Amino acid sequence: MTIKPLKALMIAAVAAVSCAAQASGPGYTFTDGGAVLTFTSDSLAALNTAGVGVTATAPATFDGAKITMTSDDPRVIWNSNFDVTSLTGFGGFTLTSSTTKGAQVVLSNISLDTASVTVYADVVTSSFSSNFGSYQGKTISKLALFTGTAAGSTNILASGGNVSTSIGNLKLTGTAIPELGNALGVPTFIQQALFPSINFGTIALNGQFAAVPSVPEPSTFALMGMGVGLIALVQARRRRLTR
């Protein structure tokens, strides 16, 4: 009579172990990829009109209208549903004024937040003095740079480990317009008339993910130990009853 409750408890523990092991699901690791920011020809022309040039911020590369950034595993974040929520690339781009001496903006750690459909960047601006006044350089962490329209899939499972998604129709945020414009010596009336309507282009996220064996959580090991202990207890009780 005393064996049956123990058996029932043992079965429950083993079942719990099985469920815990299955609930964790497969894990992944980011193996390759990054982000590509492609400027429209209109945006480059508009920047040129404002006396602003674009170059790459190392280690990113600039080919034509494309800024290409790589990433690594710690800079890519995905949730328990295996949706990639954020990717941060190495490097970024630099904006330099051809009309205001010393005016420069370096944008790095470009990050693509798929949940808010926003592109962020760390920003460092340079101090300058001009006929229109002076500007004190500053450092801004994670400035909301662009917003746009999302397309593609961010899910690792659904894409078979090859994620490809993008944010298109990029527009400067209301916060970014004065921060960049002032740092580049662009008069306020030009900022307000020119920048809000510009479609700067598209930023695409590309990532390859490899499945890795899931590691049981501590609670799973505890349940496994309970199951093994109960099995030993049942066997000991059975031996005593059969003597």
Short mmCIF file of C-alpha atoms in Angstrom, two decimals:
data_model
loop_
_atom_site.label_atom_id
_atom_site.label_comp_id
_atom_site.label_asym_id
_atom_site.label_seq_id
_atom_site.Cartn_x
_atom_site.Cartn_y
_atom_site.Cartn_z
CA MET A 1 0.00 0.00 0.00
CA THR A 2 2.88 2.37 0.71
CA ILE A 3 4.54 1.72 -2.60
CA LYS A 4 1.73 3.07 -4.79
CA PRO A 5 1.86 6.68 -3.53
CA LEU A 6 5.60 6.67 -4.01
CA LYS A 7 5.18 5.31 -7.52
CA ALA A 8 2.63 8.02 -8.29
CA LEU A 9 4.98 10.69 -6.96
CA MET A 10 7.86 9.24 -8.94
CA ILE A 11 5.84 9.23 -12.16
CA ALA A 12 4.79 12.83 -11.56
CA ALA A 13 8.40 13.88 -11.00
CA VAL A 14 9.60 12.12 -14.16
CA ALA A 15 6.76 13.73 -16.13
CA ALA A 16 7.71 17.13 -14.74
CA VAL A 17 11.33 16.57 -15.78
CA SER A 18 10.20 15.66 -19.28
CA CYS A 19 7.97 18.73 -19.56
CA ALA A 20 10.68 21.04 -18.22
CA ALA A 21 13.20 19.70 -20.72
CA GLN A 22 10.79 20.13 -23.63
CA ALA A 23 9.57 23.61 -22.60
CA SER A 24 13.02 25.18 -22.93
CA GLY A 25 13.09 24.47 -26.67
CA PRO A 26 16.14 24.57 -28.95
CA GLY A 27 18.71 27.33 -28.52
CA TYR A 28 20.50 29.26 -31.25
CA THR A 29 23.70 31.15 -31.76
CA PHE A 30 24.27 34.02 -34.20
CA THR A 31 26.93 32.95 -36.68
CA ASP A 32 27.12 35.71 -39.29
CA GLY A 33 25.41 38.84 -40.56
CA GLY A 34 24.78 42.48 -39.76
CA ALA A 35 22.94 45.48 -41.11
CA VAL A 36 23.07 47.41 -44.36
CA LEU A 37 21.89 51.02 -44.46
CA THR A 38 21.11 52.07 -48.03
CA PHE A 39 20.56 55.78 -48.63
CA THR A 40 18.21 57.00 -51.37
CA SER A 41 19.70 59.23 -54.04
CA ASP A 42 17.24 61.96 -52.97
CA SER A 43 18.52 61.86 -49.38
CA LEU A 44 22.14 62.15 -50.46
CA ALA A 45 21.19 65.03 -52.78
CA ALA A 46 19.31 66.78 -49.97
CA LEU A 47 22.25 66.40 -47.61
CA ASN A 48 24.50 67.79 -50.32
CA THR A 49 22.16 70.78 -50.67
CA ALA A 50 22.56 71.37 -46.94
CA GLY A 51 26.33 71.10 -47.35
CA VAL A 52 26.60 67.72 -45.65
CA GLY A 53 28.69 64.77 -46.84
CA VAL A 54 28.48 61.11 -45.79
CA THR A 55 31.34 58.68 -45.12
CA ALA A 56 31.63 55.38 -43.27
CA THR A 57 32.56 55.14 -39.59
CA ALA A 58 35.02 52.26 -39.18
CA PRO A 59 34.80 49.32 -39.15
CA ALA A 60 31.72 49.80 -41.34
CA THR A 61 32.29 50.21 -45.08
CA PHE A 62 30.67 52.61 -47.55
CA ASP A 63 30.09 51.40 -51.10
CA GLY A 64 28.16 53.84 -53.23
CA ALA A 65 25.06 54.55 -51.15
CA LYS A 66 25.43 51.57 -48.79
CA ILE A 67 26.84 51.53 -45.28
CA THR A 68 27.59 47.89 -44.38
CA MET A 69 27.98 46.89 -40.73
CA THR A 70 28.79 43.50 -39.26
CA SER A 71 27.66 42.20 -35.88
CA ASP A 72 28.38 39.41 -33.42
CA ASP A 73 26.43 37.20 -31.05
CA PRO A 74 26.35 39.51 -27.97
CA ARG A 75 24.97 42.33 -30.15
CA VAL A 76 22.00 40.34 -31.42
CA ILE A 77 19.01 39.83 -29.12
CA TRP A 78 16.07 37.47 -29.58
CA ASN A 79 13.23 36.49 -27.28
CA SER A 80 11.77 33.17 -26.12
CA ASN A 81 9.64 33.01 -29.28
CA PHE A 82 12.85 33.27 -31.34
CA ASP A 83 11.95 36.67 -32.77
CA VAL A 84 15.03 38.85 -33.26
CA THR A 85 14.25 42.06 -31.39
CA SER A 86 17.49 43.97 -31.83
CA LEU A 87 20.73 43.93 -33.81
CA THR A 88 23.61 46.35 -33.31
CA GLY A 89 26.26 46.74 -35.96
CA PHE A 90 29.92 47.68 -35.65
CA GLY A 91 30.64 51.18 -36.89
CA GLY A 92 28.18 53.42 -38.68
CA PHE A 93 28.53 56.64 -40.64
CA THR A 94 29.91 60.16 -40.32
CA LEU A 95 28.25 63.39 -41.43
CA THR A 96 30.59 66.30 -42.20
CA SER A 97 29.68 69.86 -43.12
CA SER A 98 31.39 71.42 -46.11
CA THR A 99 30.14 74.91 -45.19
CA THR A 100 30.75 75.03 -41.43
CA LYS A 101 34.37 74.37 -40.52
CA GLY A 102 34.78 71.77 -37.80
CA ALA A 103 31.16 70.63 -37.81
CA GLN A 104 30.99 66.84 -37.75
CA VAL A 105 28.70 64.11 -36.42
CA VAL A 106 29.91 60.54 -35.88
CA LEU A 107 27.16 57.93 -35.58
CA SER A 108 28.17 54.48 -34.39
CA ASN A 109 26.68 51.37 -32.80
CA ILE A 110 23.76 51.60 -35.21
CA SER A 111 21.03 49.40 -33.75
CA LEU A 112 17.85 48.16 -35.37
CA ASP A 113 14.99 47.71 -32.89
CA THR A 114 12.38 45.58 -34.63
CA ALA A 115 9.75 45.93 -31.87
CA SER A 116 9.55 49.73 -32.03
CA VAL A 117 10.59 49.90 -35.73
CA THR A 118 13.28 52.40 -34.78
CA VAL A 119 16.94 52.82 -35.66
CA TYR A 120 19.16 54.06 -32.83
CA ALA A 121 22.73 55.34 -32.82
CA ASP A 122 25.39 56.55 -30.43
CA VAL A 123 26.31 60.08 -31.48
CA VAL A 124 29.43 62.17 -30.97
CA THR A 125 29.41 65.75 -32.27
CA SER A 126 32.30 68.23 -32.59
CA SER A 127 32.54 71.80 -31.30
CA PHE A 128 32.82 74.69 -33.78
CA SER A 129 32.46 78.44 -34.16
CA SER A 130 31.01 80.16 -37.22
CA ASN A 131 29.47 83.43 -38.37
CA PHE A 132 26.11 82.08 -37.21
CA GLY A 133 27.33 81.30 -33.68
CA SER A 134 29.13 78.55 -31.81
CA TYR A 135 28.30 74.97 -30.91
CA GLN A 136 29.54 72.83 -28.04
CA GLY A 137 30.15 69.21 -28.97
CA LYS A 138 28.42 66.44 -27.05
CA THR A 139 27.99 62.70 -26.75
CA ILE A 140 24.51 61.15 -26.97
CA SER A 141 23.91 57.51 -26.12
CA LYS A 142 21.32 55.66 -28.18
CA LEU A 143 19.68 58.54 -29.99
CA ALA A 144 16.42 57.60 -31.75
CA LEU A 145 17.63 58.33 -35.28
CA PHE A 146 15.12 56.95 -37.78
CA THR A 147 11.65 55.45 -37.80
CA GLY A 148 10.05 53.70 -40.77
CA THR A 149 8.04 50.77 -42.07
CA ALA A 150 8.95 47.17 -41.22
CA ALA A 151 9.02 44.31 -43.74
CA GLY A 152 10.18 40.70 -43.76
CA SER A 153 10.42 38.14 -40.99
CA THR A 154 12.35 38.41 -37.73
CA ASN A 155 11.63 34.86 -36.56
CA ILE A 156 14.59 32.47 -36.46
CA LEU A 157 12.48 29.30 -36.57
CA ALA A 158 10.19 30.48 -39.38
CA SER A 159 13.16 31.55 -41.50
CA GLY A 160 15.09 28.33 -40.97
CA GLY A 161 17.89 30.22 -39.26
CA ASN A 162 18.28 32.82 -42.02
CA VAL A 163 16.61 36.01 -40.82
CA SER A 164 16.03 38.79 -43.32
CA THR A 165 14.01 41.86 -42.37
CA SER A 166 14.17 45.60 -42.94
CA ILE A 167 12.88 49.03 -42.00
CA GLY A 168 12.18 51.15 -45.07
CA ASN A 169 11.04 54.73 -45.75
CA LEU A 170 13.42 55.94 -43.05
CA LYS A 171 12.59 59.36 -41.64
CA LEU A 172 14.60 61.33 -39.11
CA THR A 173 12.85 61.51 -35.74
CA GLY A 174 11.76 64.81 -34.23
CA THR A 175 14.58 64.44 -31.72
CA ALA A 176 17.27 63.68 -34.30
CA ILE A 177 16.52 66.59 -36.65
CA PRO A 178 17.68 69.43 -34.36
CA GLU A 179 20.46 67.35 -32.79
CA LEU A 180 22.04 66.61 -36.17
CA GLY A 181 21.12 69.89 -37.81
CA ASN A 182 22.57 72.06 -35.05
CA ALA A 183 25.70 69.92 -34.82
CA LEU A 184 26.26 70.39 -38.56
CA GLY A 185 25.62 74.13 -38.53
CA VAL A 186 22.49 73.82 -40.67
CA PRO A 187 20.19 76.83 -40.13
CA THR A 188 16.95 76.00 -38.31
CA PHE A 189 14.71 77.07 -41.20
CA ILE A 190 16.52 74.67 -43.54
CA GLN A 191 16.26 71.86 -40.97
CA GLN A 192 12.52 72.37 -40.67
CA ALA A 193 11.90 72.80 -44.39
CA LEU A 194 14.16 70.03 -45.68
CA PHE A 195 14.76 67.22 -43.21
CA PRO A 196 11.27 66.03 -42.10
CA SER A 197 10.16 65.03 -45.61
CA ILE A 198 13.30 63.15 -46.66
CA ASN A 199 13.08 59.39 -47.20
CA PHE A 200 16.60 58.42 -46.18
CA GLY A 201 16.29 54.85 -47.42
CA THR A 202 16.29 51.37 -45.89
CA ILE A 203 18.17 49.49 -43.20
CA ALA A 204 18.18 45.72 -43.64
CA LEU A 205 18.95 43.13 -40.99
CA ASN A 206 20.51 39.88 -42.18
CA GLY A 207 21.45 37.10 -39.82
CA GLN A 208 22.39 33.45 -39.90
CA PHE A 209 21.65 31.37 -36.80
CA ALA A 210 22.80 27.85 -35.93
CA ALA A 211 20.88 25.61 -33.54
CA VAL A 212 22.74 24.50 -30.42
CA PRO A 213 21.73 21.78 -27.92
CA SER A 214 19.57 23.19 -25.16
CA VAL A 215 21.07 23.16 -21.66
CA PRO A 216 18.71 22.03 -18.88
CA GLU A 217 17.88 24.71 -16.34
CA PRO A 218 18.75 24.23 -12.63
CA SER A 219 15.10 23.43 -11.89
CA THR A 220 15.27 20.60 -14.42
CA PHE A 221 18.31 19.10 -12.70
CA ALA A 222 16.48 19.36 -9.36
CA LEU A 223 13.49 17.48 -10.74
CA MET A 224 15.77 14.84 -12.25
CA GLY A 225 17.46 14.38 -8.88
CA MET A 226 14.06 14.03 -7.21
CA GLY A 227 13.05 11.37 -9.73
CA VAL A 228 16.24 9.38 -9.21
CA GLY A 229 15.85 9.63 -5.43
CA LEU A 230 12.27 8.41 -5.53
CA ILE A 231 13.21 5.46 -7.72
CA ALA A 232 15.88 4.44 -5.20
CA LEU A 233 13.42 4.83 -2.33
CA VAL A 234 10.77 2.69 -4.04
CA GLN A 235 13.30 -0.05 -4.76
CA ALA A 236 14.52 -0.03 -1.14
CA ARG A 237 10.98 -0.27 0.22
CA ARG A 238 10.16 -3.07 -2.21
CA ARG A 239 13.18 -5.11 -1.08
CA ARG A 240 12.19 -4.76 2.58
CA LEU A 241 8.60 -5.84 1.88
CA THR A 242 9.64 -8.91 -0.07
CA ARG A 243 11.93 -10.22 2.68
#
